Tab-separated table of C-alpha atoms (C1' of nucleotides) in Angstrom:
chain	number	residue	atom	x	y	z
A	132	UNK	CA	78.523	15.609	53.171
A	133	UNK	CA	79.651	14.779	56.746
A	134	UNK	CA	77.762	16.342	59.616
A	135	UNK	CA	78.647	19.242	61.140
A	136	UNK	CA	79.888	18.257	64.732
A	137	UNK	CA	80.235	20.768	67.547
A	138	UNK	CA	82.608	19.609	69.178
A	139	UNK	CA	83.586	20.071	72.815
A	140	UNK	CA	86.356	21.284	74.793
A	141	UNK	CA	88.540	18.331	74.896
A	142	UNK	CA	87.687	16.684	72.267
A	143	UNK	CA	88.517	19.737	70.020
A	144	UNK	CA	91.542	20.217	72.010
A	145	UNK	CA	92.770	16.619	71.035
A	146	UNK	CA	91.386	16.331	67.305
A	147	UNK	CA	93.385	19.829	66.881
A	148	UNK	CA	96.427	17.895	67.952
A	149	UNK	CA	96.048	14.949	66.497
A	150	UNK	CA	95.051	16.921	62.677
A	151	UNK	CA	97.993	19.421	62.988
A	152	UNK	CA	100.427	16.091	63.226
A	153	UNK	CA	99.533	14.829	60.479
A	154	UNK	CA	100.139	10.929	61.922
A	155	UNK	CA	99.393	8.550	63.795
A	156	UNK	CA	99.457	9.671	67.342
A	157	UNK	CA	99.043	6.957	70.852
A	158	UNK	CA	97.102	7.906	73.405
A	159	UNK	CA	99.372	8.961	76.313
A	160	UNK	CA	101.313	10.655	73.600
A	161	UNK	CA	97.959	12.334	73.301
A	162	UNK	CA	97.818	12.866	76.843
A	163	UNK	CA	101.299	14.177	77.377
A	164	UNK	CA	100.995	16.636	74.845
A	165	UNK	CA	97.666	18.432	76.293
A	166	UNK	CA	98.652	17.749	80.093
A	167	UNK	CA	99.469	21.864	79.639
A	168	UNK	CA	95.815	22.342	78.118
A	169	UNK	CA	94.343	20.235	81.523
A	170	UNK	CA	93.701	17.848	80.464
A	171	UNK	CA	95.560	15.198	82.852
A	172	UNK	CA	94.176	11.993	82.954
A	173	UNK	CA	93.909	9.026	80.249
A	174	UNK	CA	90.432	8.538	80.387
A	175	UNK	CA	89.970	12.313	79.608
A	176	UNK	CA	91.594	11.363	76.217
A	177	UNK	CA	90.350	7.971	75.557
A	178	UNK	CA	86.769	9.713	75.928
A	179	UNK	CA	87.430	12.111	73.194
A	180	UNK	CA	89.170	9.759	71.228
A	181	UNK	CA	86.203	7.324	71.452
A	182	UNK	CA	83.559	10.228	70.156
A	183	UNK	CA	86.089	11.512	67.962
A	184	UNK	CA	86.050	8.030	66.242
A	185	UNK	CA	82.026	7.452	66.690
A	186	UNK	CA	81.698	10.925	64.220
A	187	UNK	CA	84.679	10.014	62.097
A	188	UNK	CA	87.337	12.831	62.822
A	189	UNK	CA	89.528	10.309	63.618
A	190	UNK	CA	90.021	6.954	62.743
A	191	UNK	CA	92.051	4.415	64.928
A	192	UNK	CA	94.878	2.237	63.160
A	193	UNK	CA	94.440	-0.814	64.679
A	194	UNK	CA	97.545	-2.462	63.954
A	195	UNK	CA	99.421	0.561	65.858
A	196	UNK	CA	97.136	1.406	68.840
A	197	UNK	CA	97.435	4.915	67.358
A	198	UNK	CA	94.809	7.414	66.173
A	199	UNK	CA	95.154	9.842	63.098
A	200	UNK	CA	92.913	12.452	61.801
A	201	UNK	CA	90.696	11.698	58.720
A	202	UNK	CA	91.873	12.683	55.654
A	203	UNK	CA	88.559	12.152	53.636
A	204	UNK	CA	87.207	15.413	55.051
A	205	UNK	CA	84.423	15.658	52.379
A	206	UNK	CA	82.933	12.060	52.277
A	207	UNK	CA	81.268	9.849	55.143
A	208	UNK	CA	83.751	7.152	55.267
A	209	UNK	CA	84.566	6.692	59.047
A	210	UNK	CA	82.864	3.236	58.429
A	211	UNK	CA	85.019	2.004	55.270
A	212	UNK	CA	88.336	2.888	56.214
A	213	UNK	CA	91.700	1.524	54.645
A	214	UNK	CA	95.245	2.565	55.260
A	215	UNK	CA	98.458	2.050	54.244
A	216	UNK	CA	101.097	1.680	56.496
A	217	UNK	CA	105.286	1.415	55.890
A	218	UNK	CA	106.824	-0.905	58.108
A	219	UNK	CA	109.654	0.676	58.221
A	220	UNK	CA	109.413	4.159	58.901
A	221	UNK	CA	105.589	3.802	60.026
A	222	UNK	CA	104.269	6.612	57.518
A	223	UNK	CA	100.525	6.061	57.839
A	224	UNK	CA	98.300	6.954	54.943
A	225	UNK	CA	94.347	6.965	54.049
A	226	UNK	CA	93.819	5.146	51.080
A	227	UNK	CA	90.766	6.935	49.115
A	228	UNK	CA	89.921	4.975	46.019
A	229	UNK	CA	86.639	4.674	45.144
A	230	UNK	CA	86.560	1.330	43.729
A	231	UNK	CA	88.099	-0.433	46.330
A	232	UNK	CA	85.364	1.184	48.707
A	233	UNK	CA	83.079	0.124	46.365
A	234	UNK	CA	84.395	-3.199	46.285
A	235	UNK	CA	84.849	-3.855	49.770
A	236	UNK	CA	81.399	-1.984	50.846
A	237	UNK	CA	79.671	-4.503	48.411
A	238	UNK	CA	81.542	-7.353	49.449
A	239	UNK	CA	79.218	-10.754	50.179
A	240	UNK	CA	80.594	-13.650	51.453
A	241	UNK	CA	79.536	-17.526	51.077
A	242	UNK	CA	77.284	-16.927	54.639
A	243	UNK	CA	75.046	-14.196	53.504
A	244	UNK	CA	76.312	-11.879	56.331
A	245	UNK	CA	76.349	-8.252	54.723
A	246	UNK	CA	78.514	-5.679	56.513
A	247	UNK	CA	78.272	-2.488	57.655
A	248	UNK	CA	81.642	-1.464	58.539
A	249	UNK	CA	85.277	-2.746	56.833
A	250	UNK	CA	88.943	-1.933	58.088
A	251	UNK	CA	91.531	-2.909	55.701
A	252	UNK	CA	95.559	-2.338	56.092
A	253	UNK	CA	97.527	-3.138	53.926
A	254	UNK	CA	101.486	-3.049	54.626
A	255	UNK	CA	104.450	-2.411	53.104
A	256	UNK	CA	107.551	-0.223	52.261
A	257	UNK	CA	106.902	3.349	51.002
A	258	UNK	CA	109.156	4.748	47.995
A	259	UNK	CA	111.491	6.503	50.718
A	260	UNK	CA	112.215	3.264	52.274
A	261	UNK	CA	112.223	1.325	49.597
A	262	UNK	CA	115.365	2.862	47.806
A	263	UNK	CA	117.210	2.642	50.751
B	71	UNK	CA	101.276	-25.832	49.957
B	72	UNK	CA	102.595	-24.335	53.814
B	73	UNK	CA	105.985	-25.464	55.348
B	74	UNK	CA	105.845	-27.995	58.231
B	75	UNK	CA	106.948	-26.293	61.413
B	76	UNK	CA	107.874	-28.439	64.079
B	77	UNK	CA	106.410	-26.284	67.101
B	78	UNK	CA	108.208	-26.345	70.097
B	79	UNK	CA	106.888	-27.323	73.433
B	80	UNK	CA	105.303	-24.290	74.406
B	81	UNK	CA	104.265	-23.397	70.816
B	82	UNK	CA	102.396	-26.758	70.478
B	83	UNK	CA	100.328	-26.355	74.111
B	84	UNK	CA	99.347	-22.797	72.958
B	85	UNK	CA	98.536	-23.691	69.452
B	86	UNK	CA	96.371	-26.800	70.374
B	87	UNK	CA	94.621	-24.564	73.287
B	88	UNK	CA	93.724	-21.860	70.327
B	89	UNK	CA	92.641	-24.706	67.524
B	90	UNK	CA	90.355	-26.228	69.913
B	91	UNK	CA	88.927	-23.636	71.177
B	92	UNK	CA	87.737	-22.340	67.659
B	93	UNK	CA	87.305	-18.916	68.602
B	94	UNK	CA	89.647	-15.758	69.193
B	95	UNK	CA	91.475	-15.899	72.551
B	96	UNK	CA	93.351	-13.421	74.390
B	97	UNK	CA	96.738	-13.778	75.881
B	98	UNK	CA	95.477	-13.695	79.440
B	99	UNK	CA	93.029	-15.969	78.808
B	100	UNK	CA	95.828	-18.631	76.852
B	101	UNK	CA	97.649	-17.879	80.393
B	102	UNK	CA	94.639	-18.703	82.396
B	103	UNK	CA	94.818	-21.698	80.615
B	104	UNK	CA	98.116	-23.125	79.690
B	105	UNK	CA	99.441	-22.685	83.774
B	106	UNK	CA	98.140	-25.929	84.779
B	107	UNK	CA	100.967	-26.740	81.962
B	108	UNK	CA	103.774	-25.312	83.509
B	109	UNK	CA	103.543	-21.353	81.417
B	110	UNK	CA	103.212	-19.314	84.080
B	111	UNK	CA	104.441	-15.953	82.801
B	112	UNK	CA	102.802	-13.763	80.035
B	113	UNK	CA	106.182	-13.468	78.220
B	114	UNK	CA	106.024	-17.227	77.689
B	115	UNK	CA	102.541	-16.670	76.263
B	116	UNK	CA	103.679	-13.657	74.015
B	117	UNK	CA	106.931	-15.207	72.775
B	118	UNK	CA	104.554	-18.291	71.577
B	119	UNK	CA	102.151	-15.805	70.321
B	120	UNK	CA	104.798	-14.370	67.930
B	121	UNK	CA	106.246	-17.469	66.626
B	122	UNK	CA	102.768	-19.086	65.448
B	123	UNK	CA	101.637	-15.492	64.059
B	124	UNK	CA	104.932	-15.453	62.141
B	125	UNK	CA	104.464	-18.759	60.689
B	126	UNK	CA	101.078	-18.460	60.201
B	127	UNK	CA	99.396	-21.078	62.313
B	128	UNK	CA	97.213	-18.479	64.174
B	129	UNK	CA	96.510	-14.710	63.333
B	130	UNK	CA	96.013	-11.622	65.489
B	131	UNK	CA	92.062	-10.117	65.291
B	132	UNK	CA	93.657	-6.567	65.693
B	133	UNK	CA	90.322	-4.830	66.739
B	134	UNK	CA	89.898	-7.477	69.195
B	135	UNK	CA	93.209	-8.040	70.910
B	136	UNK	CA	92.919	-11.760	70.188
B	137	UNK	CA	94.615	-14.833	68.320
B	138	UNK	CA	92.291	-17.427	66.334
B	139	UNK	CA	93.951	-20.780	64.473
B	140	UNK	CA	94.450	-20.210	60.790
B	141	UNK	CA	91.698	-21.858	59.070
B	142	UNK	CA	92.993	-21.962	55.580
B	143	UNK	CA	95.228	-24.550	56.232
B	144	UNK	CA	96.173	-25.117	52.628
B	145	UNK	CA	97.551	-22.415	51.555
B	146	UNK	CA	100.128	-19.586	52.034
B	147	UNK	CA	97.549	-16.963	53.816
B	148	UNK	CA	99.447	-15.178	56.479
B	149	UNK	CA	100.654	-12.219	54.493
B	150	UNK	CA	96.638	-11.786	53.478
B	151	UNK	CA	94.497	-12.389	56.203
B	152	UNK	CA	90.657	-11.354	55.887
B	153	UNK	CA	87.733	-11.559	58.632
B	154	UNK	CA	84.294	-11.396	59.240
B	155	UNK	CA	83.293	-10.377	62.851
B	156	UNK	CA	79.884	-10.131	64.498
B	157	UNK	CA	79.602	-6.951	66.466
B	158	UNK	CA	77.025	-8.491	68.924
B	159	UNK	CA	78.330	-12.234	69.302
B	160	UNK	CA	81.592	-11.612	68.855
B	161	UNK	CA	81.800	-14.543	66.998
B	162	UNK	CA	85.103	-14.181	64.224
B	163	UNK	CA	85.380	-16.334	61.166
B	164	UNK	CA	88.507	-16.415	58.701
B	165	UNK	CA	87.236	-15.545	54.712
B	166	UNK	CA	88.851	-17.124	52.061
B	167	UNK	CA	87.611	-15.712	49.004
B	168	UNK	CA	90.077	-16.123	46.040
B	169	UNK	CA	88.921	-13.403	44.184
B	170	UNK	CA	88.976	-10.921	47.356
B	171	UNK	CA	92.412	-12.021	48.224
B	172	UNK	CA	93.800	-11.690	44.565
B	173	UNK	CA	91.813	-8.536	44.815
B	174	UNK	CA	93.421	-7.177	47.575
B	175	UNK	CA	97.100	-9.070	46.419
B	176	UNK	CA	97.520	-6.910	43.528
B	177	UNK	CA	96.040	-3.443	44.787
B	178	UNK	CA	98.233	-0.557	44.038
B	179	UNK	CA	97.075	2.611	44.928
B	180	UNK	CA	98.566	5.891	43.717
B	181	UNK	CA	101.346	6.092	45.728
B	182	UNK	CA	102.772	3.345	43.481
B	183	UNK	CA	103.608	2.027	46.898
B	184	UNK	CA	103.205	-2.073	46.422
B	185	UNK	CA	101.735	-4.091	49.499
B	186	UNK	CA	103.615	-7.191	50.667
B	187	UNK	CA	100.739	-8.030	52.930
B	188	UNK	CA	97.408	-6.395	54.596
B	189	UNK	CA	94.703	-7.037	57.039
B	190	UNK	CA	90.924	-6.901	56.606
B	191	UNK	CA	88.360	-6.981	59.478
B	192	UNK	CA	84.895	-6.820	58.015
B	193	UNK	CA	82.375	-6.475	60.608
B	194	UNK	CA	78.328	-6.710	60.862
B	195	UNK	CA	76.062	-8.858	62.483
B	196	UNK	CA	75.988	-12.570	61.660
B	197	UNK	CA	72.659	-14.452	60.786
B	198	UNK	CA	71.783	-16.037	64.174
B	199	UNK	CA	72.266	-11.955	65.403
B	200	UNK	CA	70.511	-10.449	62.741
B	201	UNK	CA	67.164	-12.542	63.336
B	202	UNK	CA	67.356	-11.500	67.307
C	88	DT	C1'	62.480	25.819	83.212
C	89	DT	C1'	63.191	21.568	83.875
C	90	DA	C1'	64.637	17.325	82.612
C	91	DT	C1'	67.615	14.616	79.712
C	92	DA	C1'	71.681	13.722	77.504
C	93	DA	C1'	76.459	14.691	76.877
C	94	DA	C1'	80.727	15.977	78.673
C	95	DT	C1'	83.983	16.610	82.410
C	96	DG	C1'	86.949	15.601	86.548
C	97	DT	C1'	89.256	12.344	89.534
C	98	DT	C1'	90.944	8.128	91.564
C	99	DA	C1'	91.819	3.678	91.128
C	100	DT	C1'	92.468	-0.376	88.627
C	101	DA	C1'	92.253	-3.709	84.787
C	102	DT	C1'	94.237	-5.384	80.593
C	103	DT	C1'	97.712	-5.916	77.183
C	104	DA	C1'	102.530	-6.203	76.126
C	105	DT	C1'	107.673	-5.629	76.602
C	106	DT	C1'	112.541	-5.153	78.730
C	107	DA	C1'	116.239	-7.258	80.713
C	108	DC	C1'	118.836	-10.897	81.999
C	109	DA	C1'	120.051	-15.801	82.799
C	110	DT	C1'	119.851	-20.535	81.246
C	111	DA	C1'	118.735	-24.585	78.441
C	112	DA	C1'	117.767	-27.212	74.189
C	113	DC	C1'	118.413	-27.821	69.339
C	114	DG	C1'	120.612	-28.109	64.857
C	115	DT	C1'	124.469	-27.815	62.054
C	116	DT	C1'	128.874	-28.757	60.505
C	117	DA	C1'	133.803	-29.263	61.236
D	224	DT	C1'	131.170	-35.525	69.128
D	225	DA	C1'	132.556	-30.958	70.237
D	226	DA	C1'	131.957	-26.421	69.408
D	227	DC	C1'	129.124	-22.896	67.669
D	228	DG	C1'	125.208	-20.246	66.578
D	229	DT	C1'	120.306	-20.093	66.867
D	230	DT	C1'	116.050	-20.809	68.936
D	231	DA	C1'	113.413	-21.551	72.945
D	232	DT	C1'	112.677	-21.239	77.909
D	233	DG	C1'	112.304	-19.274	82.759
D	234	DT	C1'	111.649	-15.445	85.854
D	235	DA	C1'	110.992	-10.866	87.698
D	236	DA	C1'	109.913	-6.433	86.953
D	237	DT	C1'	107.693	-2.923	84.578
D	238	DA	C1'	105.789	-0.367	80.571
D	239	DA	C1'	101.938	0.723	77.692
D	240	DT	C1'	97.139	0.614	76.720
D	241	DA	C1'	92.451	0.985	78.341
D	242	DT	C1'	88.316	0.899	81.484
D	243	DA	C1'	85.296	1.040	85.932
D	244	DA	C1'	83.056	3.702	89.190
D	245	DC	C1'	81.422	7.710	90.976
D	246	DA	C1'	80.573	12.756	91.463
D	247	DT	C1'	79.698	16.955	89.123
D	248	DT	C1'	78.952	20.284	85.393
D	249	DT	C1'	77.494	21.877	80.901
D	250	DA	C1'	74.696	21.728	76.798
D	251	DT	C1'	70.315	20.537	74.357
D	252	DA	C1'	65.881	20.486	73.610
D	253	DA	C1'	60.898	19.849	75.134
DNA sequence: TTATAAATGTTATATTATTACATAACGTTA
DNA sequence: TAACGTTATGTAATAATATAACATTTATAA
């Protein structure tokens, strides 16, 4: 089970966002959208969006500077992540599959460095875009 | 067995900049560097960027805003790229694992959705960092 | 309660990346 | 080799992403 997080002002005020989209938001998106709420600068949102991340509300797609709400509410995965991402209309999904996790989480390479932390995304077209 | 691209001018001082170095490099930095050369503008750097991503001579450490030389030069790798990255040094090294990549080549999830290509950043602390 | 950590507010600035437009070099093939 | 399309280059301006520095306030817990 994932820790119960209080979460602050902001930072409640820009996961709520960010969860009710349902993708893959940028940051001065973000900031645009709660300018009304006060909050009105970027580091307001890059602060939230840093502790939002550190507790594992959110997780940030790399590829995409963007940031989307977990969707593995129930699990402590903010350090395993994978995602799969169309490239052409830039739908952005968690992949939960437990034995890829368990794969990658395990994973050893020739140097005998274990890890602690994975991303993986993996790209392609989704059905939609693929029978176009 | 990869296709022989003849690099253009400014591909080939970028390219040979990156492979020496050994190590990721950000565009600013590959500007810092290259202007003695006669690329003075960060568009010159980017365009360069793009060209040797797309044919696979370097790749893009997402996380890290930085481009590090392909080091798999035998084979066709630049649709499955996979990385290990020390959280304390910094320092980034390219896996090749057949049996990760063939993993990850043929993952479906249950989307059905089929992957033409993904990126993995695997990150920890690396031996010399661990015994600190 | 008091002190410590966490969060906020604000301004300025650093870093990363692209748009737009003009020109030049290269490769093909007629 | 001339004409064409494609790829690469040059240059200026600007957009998009992210952080530094500093002052203040709020929450947590000893």
């Amino acid at each position: 089970m994932q820790k119960e997080h209080n979460l602050s002002k902001n930072q409640k005020i820009i996961f709520d966002l960010i969860d009710k989209s349902g993708e893959p938001m940028k940051a001065y998106a973000i900031l645009f959208n709660v300018q009304k709420k006060g909050i009105k600068a970027p580091l307001q949102v890059y602060r939230a969006l840093d502790k939002l991340v550190e507790i594992g509300k959110i997780h940030k797609i790399e590829s995409r500077n963007a940031f989307i709400a977990c969707q593995n509410s129930s699990c402590q995965i903010s350090k395993a992540t994978a995602f799969s991402i169309c490239e052409s209309c830039e739908n952005v999904s968690e992949i939960s599959n437990s034995k890829l996790s368990k794969y990658l989480s395990n994973f050893e390479d020739d140097s005998g460095m274990r890890y602690s932390k994975y991303n993986l995304e993996f790209f392609g077209l989704c059905k939609k875009c693929k029978s176009k």
